[in-house]
Coordinates of C-alpha atoms and ligand atoms in Angstrom, one line a residue:
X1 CA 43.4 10.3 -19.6
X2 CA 43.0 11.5 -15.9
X3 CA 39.4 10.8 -14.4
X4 CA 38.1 14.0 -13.3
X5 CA 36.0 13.1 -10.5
X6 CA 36.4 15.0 -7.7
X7 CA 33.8 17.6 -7.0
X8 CA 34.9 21.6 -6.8
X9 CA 34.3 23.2 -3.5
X10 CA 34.1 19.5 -1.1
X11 CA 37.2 19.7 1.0
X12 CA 38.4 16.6 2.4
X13 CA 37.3 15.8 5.8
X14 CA 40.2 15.5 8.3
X15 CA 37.8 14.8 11.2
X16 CA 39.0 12.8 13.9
X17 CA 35.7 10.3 13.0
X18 CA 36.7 9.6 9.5
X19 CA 40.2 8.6 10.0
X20 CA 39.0 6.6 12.9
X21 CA 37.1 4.7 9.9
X22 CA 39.6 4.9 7.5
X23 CA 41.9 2.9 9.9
X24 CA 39.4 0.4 10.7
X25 CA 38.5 -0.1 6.9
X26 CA 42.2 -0.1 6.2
X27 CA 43.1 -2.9 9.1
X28 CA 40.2 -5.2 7.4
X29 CA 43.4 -5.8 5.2
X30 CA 46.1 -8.0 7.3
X31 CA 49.5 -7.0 6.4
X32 CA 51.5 -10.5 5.2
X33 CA 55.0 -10.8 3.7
X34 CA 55.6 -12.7 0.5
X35 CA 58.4 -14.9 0.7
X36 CA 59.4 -18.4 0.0
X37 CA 62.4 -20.7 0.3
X38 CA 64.3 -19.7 -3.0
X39 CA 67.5 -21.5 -1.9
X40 CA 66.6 -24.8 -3.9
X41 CA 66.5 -22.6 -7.4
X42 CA 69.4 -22.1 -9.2
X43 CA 71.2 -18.8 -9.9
X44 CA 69.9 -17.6 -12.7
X45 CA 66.1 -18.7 -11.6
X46 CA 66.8 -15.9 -8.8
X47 CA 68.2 -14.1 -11.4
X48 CA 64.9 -14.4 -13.3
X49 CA 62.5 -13.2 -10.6
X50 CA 64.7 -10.2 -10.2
X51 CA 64.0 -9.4 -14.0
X52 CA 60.6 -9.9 -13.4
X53 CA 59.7 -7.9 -10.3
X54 CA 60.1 -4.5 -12.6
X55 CA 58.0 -6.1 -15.4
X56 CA 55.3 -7.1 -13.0
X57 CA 55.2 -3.3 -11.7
X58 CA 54.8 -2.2 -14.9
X59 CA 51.6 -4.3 -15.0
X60 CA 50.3 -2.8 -12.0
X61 CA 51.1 1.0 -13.4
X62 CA 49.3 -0.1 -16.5
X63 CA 46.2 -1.4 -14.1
X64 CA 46.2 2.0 -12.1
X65 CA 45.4 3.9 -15.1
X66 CA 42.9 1.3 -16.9
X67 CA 41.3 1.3 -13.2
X68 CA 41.7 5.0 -12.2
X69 CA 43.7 7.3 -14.3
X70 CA 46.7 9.1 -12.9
X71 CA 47.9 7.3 -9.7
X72 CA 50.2 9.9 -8.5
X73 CA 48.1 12.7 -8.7
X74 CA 45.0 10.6 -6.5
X75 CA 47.7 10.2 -3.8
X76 CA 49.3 13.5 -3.4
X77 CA 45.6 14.5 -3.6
X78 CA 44.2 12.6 -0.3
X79 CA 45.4 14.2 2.5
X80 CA 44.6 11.3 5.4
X81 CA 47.2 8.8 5.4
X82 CA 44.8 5.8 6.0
X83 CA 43.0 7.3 3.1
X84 CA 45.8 7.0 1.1
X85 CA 46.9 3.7 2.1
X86 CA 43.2 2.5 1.1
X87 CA 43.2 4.1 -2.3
X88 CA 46.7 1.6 -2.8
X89 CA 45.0 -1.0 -1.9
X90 CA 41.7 -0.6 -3.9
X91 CA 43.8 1.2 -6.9
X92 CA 41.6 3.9 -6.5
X93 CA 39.1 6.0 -4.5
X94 CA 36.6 3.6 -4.5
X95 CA 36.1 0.5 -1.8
X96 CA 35.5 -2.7 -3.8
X97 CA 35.0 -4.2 -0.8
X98 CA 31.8 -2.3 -0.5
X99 CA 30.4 -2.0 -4.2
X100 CA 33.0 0.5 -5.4
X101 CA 31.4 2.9 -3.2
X102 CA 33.4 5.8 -3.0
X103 CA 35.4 6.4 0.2
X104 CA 37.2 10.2 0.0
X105 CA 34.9 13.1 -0.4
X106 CA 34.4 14.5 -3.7
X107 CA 34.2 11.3 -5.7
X108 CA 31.8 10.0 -7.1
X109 CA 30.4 6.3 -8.4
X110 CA 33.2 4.4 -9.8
X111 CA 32.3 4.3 -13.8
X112 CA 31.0 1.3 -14.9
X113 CA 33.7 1.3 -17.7
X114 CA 36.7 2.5 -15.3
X115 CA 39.1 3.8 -17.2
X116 CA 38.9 1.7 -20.4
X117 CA 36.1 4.4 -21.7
X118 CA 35.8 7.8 -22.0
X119 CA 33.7 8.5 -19.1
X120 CA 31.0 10.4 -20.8
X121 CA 30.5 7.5 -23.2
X122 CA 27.0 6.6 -23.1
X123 CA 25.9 2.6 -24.6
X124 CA 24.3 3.7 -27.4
X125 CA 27.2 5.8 -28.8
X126 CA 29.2 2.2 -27.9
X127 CA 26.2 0.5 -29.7
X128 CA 25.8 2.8 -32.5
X129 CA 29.8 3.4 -33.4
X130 CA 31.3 1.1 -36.3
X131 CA 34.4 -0.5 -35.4
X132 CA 35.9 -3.7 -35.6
X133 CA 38.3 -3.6 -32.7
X134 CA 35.4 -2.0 -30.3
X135 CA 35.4 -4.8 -28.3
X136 CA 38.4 -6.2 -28.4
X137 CA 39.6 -6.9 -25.2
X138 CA 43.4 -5.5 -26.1
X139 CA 41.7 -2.0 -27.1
X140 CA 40.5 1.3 -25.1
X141 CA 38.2 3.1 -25.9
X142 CA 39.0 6.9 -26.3
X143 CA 37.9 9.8 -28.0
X144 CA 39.4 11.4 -31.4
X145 CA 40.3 15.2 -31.7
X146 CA 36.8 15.7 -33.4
X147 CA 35.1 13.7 -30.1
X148 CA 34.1 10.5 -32.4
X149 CA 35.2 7.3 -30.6
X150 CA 38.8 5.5 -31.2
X151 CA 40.1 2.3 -30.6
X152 CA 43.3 2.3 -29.1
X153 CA 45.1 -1.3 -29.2
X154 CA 47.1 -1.5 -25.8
X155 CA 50.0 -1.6 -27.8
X156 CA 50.1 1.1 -28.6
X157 CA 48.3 2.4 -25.6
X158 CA 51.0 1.4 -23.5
X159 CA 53.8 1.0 -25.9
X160 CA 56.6 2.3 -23.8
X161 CA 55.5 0.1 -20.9
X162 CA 54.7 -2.9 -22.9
X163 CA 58.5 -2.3 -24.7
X164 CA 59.9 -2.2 -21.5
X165 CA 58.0 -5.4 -20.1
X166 CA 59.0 -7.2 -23.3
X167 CA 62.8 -5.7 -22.4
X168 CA 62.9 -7.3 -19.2
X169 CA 61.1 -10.9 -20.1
X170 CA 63.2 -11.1 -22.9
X171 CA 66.3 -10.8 -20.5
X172 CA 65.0 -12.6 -18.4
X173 CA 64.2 -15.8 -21.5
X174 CA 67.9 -15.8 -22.3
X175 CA 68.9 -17.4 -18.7
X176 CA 66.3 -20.0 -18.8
X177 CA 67.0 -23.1 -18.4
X178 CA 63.8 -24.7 -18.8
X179 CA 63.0 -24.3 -23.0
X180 CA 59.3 -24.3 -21.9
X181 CA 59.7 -21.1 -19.6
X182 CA 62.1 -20.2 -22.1
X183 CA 59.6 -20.0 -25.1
X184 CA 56.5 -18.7 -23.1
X185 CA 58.9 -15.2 -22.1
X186 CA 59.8 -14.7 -25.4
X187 CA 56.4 -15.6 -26.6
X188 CA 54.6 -13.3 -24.3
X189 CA 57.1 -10.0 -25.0
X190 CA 56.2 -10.8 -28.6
X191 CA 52.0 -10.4 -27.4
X192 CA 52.8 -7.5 -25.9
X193 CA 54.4 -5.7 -28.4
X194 CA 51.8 -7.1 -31.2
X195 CA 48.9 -7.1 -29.3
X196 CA 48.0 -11.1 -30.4
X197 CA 47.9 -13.1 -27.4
X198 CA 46.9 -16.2 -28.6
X199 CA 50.0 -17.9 -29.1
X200 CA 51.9 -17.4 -26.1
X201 CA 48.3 -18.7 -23.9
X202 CA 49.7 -22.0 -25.8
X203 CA 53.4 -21.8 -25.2
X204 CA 51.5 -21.4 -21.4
X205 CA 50.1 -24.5 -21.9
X206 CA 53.2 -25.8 -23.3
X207 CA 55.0 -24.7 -20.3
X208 CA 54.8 -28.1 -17.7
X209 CA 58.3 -28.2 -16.1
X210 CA 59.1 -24.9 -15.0
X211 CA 59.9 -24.2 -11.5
X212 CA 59.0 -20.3 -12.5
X213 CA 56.1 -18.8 -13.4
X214 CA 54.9 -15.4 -14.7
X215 CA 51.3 -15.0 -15.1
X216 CA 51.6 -11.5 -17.1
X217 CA 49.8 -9.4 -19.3
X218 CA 45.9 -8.2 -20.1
X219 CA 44.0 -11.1 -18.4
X220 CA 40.7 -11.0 -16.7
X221 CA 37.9 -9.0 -17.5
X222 CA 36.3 -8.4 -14.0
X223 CA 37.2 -4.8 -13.9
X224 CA 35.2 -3.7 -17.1
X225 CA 31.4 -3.7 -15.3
X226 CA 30.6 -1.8 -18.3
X227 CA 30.4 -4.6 -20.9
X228 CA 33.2 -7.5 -19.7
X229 CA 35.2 -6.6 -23.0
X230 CA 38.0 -5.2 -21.6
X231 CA 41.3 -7.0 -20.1
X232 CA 42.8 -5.9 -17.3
X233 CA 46.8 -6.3 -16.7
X234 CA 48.1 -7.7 -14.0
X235 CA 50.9 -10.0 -13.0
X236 CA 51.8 -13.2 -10.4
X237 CA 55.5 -14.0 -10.0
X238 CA 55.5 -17.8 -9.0
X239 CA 58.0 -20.5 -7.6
X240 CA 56.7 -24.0 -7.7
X241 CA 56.0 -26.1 -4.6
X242 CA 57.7 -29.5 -5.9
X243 CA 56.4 -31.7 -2.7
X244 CA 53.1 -30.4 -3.4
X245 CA 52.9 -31.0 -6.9
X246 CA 54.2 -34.1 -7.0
X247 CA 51.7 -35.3 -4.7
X248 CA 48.8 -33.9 -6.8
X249 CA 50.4 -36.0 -10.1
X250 CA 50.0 -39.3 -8.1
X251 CA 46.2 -38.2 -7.1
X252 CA 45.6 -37.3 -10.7
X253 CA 47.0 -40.7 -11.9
X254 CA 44.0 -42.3 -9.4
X255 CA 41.3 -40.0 -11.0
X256 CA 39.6 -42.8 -12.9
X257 CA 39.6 -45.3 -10.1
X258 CA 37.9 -42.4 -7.8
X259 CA 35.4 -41.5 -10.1
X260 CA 34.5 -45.3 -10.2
X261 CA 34.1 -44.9 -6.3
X262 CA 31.8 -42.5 -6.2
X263 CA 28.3 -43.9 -4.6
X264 CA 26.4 -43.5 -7.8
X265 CA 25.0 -45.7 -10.7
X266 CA 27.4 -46.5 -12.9
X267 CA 25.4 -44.2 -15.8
X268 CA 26.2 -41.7 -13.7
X269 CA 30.2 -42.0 -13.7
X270 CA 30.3 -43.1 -17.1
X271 CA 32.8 -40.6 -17.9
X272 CA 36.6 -40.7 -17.6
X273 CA 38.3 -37.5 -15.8
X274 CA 41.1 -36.7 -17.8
X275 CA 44.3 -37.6 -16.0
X276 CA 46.0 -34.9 -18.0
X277 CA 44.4 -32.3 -16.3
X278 CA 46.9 -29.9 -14.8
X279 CA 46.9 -28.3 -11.5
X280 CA 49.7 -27.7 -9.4
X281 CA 51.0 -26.4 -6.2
X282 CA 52.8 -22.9 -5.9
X283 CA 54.4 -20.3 -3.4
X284 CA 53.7 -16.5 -4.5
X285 CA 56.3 -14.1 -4.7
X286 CA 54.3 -11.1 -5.7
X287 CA 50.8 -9.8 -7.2
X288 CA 50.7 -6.8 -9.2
X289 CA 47.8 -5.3 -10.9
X290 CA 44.4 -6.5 -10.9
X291 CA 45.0 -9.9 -9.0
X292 CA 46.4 -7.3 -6.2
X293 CA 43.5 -4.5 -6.3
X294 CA 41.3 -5.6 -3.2
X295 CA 41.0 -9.4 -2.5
X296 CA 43.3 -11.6 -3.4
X297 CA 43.1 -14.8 -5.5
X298 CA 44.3 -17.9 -4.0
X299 CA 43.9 -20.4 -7.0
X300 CA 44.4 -19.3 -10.5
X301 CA 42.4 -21.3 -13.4
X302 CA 43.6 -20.0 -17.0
X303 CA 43.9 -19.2 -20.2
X304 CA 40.5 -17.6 -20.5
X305 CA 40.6 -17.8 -24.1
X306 CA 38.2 -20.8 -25.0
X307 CA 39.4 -22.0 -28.4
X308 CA 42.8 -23.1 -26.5
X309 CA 40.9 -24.2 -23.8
X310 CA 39.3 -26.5 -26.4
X311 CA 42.7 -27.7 -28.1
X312 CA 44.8 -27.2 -25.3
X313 CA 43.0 -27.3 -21.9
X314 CA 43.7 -25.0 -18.6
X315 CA 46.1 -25.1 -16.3
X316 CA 45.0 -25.1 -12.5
X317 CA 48.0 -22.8 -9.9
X318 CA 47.3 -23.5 -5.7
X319 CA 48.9 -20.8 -4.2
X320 CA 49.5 -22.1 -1.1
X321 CA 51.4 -19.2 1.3
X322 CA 48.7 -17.0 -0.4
X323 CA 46.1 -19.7 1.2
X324 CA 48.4 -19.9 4.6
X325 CA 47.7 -16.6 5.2
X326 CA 44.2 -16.2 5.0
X327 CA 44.0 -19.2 7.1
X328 CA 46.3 -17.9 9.7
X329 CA 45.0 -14.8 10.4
X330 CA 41.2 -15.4 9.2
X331 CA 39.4 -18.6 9.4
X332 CA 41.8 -19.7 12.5
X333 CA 40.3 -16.5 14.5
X334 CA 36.5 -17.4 13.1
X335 CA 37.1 -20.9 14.4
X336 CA 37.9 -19.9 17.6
X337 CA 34.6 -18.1 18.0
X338 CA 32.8 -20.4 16.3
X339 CA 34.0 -23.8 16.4
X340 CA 33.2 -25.7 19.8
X341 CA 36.8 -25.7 21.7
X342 CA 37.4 -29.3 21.8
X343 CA 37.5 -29.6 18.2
X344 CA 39.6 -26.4 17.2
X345 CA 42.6 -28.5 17.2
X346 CA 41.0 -30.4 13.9
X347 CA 41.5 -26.5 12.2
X348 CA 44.6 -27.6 10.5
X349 CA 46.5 -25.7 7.2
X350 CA 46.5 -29.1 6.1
X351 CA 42.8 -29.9 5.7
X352 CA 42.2 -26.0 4.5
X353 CA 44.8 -26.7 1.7
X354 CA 43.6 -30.3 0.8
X355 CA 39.8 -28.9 0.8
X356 CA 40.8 -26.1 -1.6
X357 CA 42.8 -28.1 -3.8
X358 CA 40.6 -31.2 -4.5
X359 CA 37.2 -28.9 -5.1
X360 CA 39.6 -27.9 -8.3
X361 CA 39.7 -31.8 -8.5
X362 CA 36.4 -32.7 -8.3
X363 CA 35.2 -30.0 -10.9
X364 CA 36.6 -32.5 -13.7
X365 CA 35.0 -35.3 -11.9
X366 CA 31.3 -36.8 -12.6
X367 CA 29.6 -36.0 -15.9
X368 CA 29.8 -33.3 -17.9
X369 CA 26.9 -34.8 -20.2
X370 CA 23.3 -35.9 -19.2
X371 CA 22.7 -39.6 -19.4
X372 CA 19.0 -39.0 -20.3
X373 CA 19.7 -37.1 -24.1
X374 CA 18.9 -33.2 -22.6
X375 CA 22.2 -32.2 -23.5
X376 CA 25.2 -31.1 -21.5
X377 CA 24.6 -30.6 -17.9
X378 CA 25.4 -27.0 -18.2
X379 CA 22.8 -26.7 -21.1
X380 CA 20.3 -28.5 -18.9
X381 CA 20.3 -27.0 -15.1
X382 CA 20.5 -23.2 -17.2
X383 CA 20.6 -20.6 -14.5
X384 CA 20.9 -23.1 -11.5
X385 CA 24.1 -24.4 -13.1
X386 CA 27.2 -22.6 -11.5
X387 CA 25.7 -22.8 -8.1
X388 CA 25.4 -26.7 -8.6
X389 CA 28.4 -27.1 -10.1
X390 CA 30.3 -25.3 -7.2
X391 CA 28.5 -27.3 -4.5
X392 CA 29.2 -30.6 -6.3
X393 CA 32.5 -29.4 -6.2
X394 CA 32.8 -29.0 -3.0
X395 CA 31.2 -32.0 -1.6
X396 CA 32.9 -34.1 -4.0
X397 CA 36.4 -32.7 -2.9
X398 CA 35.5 -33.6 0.3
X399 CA 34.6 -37.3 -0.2
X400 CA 37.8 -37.3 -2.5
X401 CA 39.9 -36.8 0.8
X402 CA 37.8 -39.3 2.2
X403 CA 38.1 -41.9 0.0
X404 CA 42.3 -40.6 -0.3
X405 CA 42.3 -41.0 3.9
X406 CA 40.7 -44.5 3.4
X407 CA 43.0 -45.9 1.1
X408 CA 46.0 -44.4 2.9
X409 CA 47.0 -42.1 0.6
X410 CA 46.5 -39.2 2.6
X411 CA 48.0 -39.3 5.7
X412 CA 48.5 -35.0 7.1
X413 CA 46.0 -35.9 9.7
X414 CA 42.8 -37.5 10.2
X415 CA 39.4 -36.7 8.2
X416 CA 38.0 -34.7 11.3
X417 CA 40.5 -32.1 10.4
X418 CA 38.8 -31.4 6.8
X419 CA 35.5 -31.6 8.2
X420 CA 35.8 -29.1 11.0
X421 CA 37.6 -27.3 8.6
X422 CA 35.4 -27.1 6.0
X423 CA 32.3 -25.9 8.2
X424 CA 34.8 -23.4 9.7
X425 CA 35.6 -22.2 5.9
X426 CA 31.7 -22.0 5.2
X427 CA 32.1 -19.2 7.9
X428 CA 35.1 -17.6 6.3
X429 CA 33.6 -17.3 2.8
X430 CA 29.7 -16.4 3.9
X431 CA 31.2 -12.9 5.4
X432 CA 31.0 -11.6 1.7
X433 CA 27.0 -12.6 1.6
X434 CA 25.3 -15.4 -0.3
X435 CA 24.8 -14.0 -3.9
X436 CA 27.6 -15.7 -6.0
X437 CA 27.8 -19.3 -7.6
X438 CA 30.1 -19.8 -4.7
X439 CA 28.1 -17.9 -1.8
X440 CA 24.5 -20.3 -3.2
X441 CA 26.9 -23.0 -2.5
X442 CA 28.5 -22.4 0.7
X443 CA 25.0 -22.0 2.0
X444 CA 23.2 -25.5 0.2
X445 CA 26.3 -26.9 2.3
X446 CA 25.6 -25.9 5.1
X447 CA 21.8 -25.8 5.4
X448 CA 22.0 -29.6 4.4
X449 CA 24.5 -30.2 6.8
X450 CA 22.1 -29.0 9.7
X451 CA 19.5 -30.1 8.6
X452 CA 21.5 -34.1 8.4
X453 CA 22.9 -33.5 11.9
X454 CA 26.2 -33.2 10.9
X455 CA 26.8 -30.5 12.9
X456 CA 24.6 -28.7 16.3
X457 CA 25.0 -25.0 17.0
X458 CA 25.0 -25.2 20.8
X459 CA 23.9 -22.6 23.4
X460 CA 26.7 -20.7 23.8
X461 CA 27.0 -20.0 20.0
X462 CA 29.6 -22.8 18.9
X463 CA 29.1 -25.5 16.7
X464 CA 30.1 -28.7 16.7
X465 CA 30.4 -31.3 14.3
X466 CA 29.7 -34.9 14.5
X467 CA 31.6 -37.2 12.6
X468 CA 29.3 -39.9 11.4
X469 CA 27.0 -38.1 10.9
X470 CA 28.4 -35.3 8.4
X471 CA 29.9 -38.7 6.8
X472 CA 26.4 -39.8 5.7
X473 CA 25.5 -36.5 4.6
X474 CA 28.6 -36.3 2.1
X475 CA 28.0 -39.5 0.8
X476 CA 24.1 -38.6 0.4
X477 CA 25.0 -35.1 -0.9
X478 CA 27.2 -36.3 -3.7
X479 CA 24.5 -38.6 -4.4
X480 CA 22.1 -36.7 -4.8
X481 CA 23.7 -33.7 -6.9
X482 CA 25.5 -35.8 -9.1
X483 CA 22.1 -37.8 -9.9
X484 CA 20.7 -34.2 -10.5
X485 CA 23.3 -32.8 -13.2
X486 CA 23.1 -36.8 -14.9
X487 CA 19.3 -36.5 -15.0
X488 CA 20.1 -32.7 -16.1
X489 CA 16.8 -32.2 -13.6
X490 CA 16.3 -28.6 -13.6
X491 CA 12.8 -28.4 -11.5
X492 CA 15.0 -30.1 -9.0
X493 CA 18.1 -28.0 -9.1
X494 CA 15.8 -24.7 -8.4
X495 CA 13.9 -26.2 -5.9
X496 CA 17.8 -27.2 -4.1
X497 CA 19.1 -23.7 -4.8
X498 CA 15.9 -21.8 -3.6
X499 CA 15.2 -23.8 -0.2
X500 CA 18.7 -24.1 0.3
X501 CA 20.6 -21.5 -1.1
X502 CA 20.3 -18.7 1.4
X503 CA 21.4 -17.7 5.2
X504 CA 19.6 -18.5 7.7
X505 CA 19.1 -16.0 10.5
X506 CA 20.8 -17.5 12.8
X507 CA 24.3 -17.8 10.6
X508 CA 23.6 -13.9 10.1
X509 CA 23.9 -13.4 13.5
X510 CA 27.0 -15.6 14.3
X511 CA 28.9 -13.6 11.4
X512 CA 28.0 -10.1 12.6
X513 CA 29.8 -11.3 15.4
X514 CA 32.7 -12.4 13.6
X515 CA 32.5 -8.5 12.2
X516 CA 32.1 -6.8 15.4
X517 CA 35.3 -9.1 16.9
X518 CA 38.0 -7.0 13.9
X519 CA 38.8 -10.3 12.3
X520 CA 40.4 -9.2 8.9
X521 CA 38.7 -10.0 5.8
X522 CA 41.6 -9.9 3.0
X523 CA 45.1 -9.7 3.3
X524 CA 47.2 -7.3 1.8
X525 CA 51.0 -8.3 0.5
X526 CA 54.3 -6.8 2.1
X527 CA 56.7 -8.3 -1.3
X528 CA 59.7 -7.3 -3.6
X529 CA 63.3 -8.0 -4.3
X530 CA 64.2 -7.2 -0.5
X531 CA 62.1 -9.5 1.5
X532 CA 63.2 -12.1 -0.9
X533 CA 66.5 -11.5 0.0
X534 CA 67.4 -10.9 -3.5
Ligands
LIG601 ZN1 34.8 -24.0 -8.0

């Protein structure tokens, strides 16, 4: 099932110039080590991630070959060590960091399809072929001795991996302590082994007490650019941040009253946030897989499947050493190029973490309906949705901590922190450009913010942000998107998105310099049994 990609006669390039580049593109990636205090667990919770570790790495053997093909034999073949230590990091030749362009000689475009097709598959064969299980997203695709199209459930695709996962989690089930982490293990071997995942996404759901978790198995469906059938395995080993998440179950309990505070109509609030919803705080002990091919995830929001997400909901992980790090050794350097020096002490962990977390919170706050009969907002605002829906998110998080600061229910620091914080984290996340849901909002932010006064970029490049004033405009920003998504005003949400939505020069310029000054742009994990000290 190897890809053959590589082109006869191109010899790799050992120049002195390409690995020059190979070792700048490789040290975009900070090297940061995964570890947490494990000394509160019991025995056998220890125990547990030890059992885990190997099933995890099976996950990310399994991704190499959905994403690649053979992993050993790209390795031995890449002769520049940089080189090599890229193709690790992007689980393969190609650098998603830069549209799956290819980055050693003789390869080619990455296949839409990866490895989850056969590679000379064309979409009318897909189209035209009459199977059931086609686009299942627990099936490749392969070809049959006579070259017709099969497909191949991943149990059986992988059956010596999955038996072994299954071997491991099982173990690993039978020194729980916690029934819920308990049932999901043995659930989940079972939906390896059977290839029906349904069940054990509700024993996931099921699962509210465990200090443990293992996210494991075919999940996302990022890596098939082909059609978005396919799931990709991966794997997050998780210990649970108690202080963290107990702090989050008292916010959740004063969802209802803070959704009553918002500075809206009352038609506009009408609905009640569930106070069931479930998000909590977690350290990560290792990534494997897709979650660990290129950037790295610092929030995880599943099941995907949406009939339990109907019946059952979704549960929300924080990973907050994964969030440390990025904040440690990329927005802190970005601030201190871009954030006026008297107020880089408000860049705080703190406000980072409390930013991140309650735009998860405030995605379950306001309406979900229109209050004017067009439907639900989604329905409604169409194409112009997502991006409106992550700005809302983000500006209601932040008058969340507001309001939290106000009633003295936060107390880390002061509300300068999140603000200065946040503006430095528009910087962080506009590197990557404007075009996602999340880029559209990161640049309505800050467009509105300038143009409100609530921050000046000064002469020598700096910005500064002025308190009251980016006060007003969160309270007016709220306003005004939340009255958008009640009306379900789509003329309006286009004309937001289009005047709004895009970097201005100037912000280009500040981030090439932010390029041009080596700041890393992902991390990259140092993990396992030994710097766990297990
Ligand atoms: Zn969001």
């Amino acid at each position: 099932m190897a890809l053959l990609l590589a082109v006869p006669g191109c010899a790799p390039r050992e120049d002195a110039e390409y690995n020059e580049m190979m070792r700048a593109r490789t040290e975009q990636f900070k090297e940061v080590t995964l570890t947490t205090d494990l000394s509160w667990l019991t025995e056998n919770e220890r125990e547990i991630i030890r059992l885990l570790i190997p099933a995890a790495d099976i996950m990310d053997d399994i991704f190499w070959m959905q994403a690649y093909g053979d992993k050993e034999a790209l390795l031995n073949h890449i002769e520049n060590d940089h080189a090599r230590r890229y193709a690790e990091i992007h689980y393969g030749p190609w650098d998603r960091l830069a549209g799956n362009a290819p980055f050693y000689p003789g390869f080619g475009d990455k296949p839409l399809g990866a490895n989850f097709y056969p590679e000379d598959m064309t979409r009318e064969e897909f189209d035209a072929w009459d199977d059931p299980d086609k686009a299942s997203q627990y099936t490749l695709v392969r070809r049959d001795q006579q070259g017709g199209l099969v497909a191949v459930p991943y149990s059986e695709a992988f059956r010596e991996q999955h038996q072994e996962a299954a071997r491991l989690m099982r173990e690993a089930a039978s020194l729980a302590g916690d029934p819920g982490l308990r049932n999901y293990l043995l659930m989940r071997s079972d939906a390896l082994l059977s290839n029906e995942y349904q069940s054990s996404d509700f024993a996931w759901m099921d699962m509210k007490e465990s200090n443990i978790d293992f996210v494991v198995g075919p999940i996302e469906h990022y890596e098939d650019r082909l059609f978005g059938y396919k799931a990709a395995h991966e794997a997050y080993i998780l210990v649970k941040d108690p202080v963290w998440s107990a702090q989050l179950e008292k916010f959740n309990a004063m969802l209802p009253a803070l959704q009553a505070s918002l500075p809206v109509p009352e038609a506009y609030k009408a609905e009640v946030p569930g106070t069931e919803s479930d998000i909590n705080v977690y350290d990560a002990l290792y990534y494997a897989g897709d979650c660990n091919a290129g950037s790295k995830s610092i929030a995880i929001n599943l099941p995907n499947d949406e009939e339990v997400q109907l019946r059952a909901g979704s549960r929300k992980l924080q990973l907050k050493n994964s969030m440390q790090a990025k904040f440690d050794h990329i927005l802190v350097p970005i601030a201190d190029m871009l954030i006026d020096e008297s107020q880089r002490r408000h860049i705080r962990f703190d406000a980072f973490f409390e930013n991140t977390t309650f735009h998860e919170v405030a995605h379950g706050m306001g309406i979900k309906n229109t209050i004017n009969g067009r439907g639900t907002v989604r329905e409604a605002l169409r194409e112009y949705y997502a991006a409106i829906e992550e700005a809302k998110a983000d500006i209601v998080g932040l008058y969340l901590v507001g309001q939290l600061y106000d009633k003295g229910e936060i107390t880390s620091g002061e509300l300068m922190d999140n603000y200065v914080t946040f503006i430095a984290g528009i910087f962080r996340s506009s590197r990557f450009g404007a075009a996602s849901a999340h880029g559209i909002a990161n640049m309505m932010r800050f467009n509105f913010f300038e143009r409100e006064g609530a921050f000046t970029r000064q002469e020598d490049g700096t910005y500064r942000v002025h308190f009251d004033a980016m006060k007003d405009a969160v309270t007016a920003s709220v306003r005004e998107i939340l009255t958008i998504q009640g009306n379900g005003d789509y003329a309006r949400a286009g004309e937001l998105v289009n005047a709004d939505g895009r970097m201005s020069e100037t912000l280009s310029t500040d981030l090439d310099r932010v390029n041009a000054a080596n700041i890393p742009v992902d991390i990259v994990f140092r993990q396992g049994a030994q710097v766990l000290g297990l």
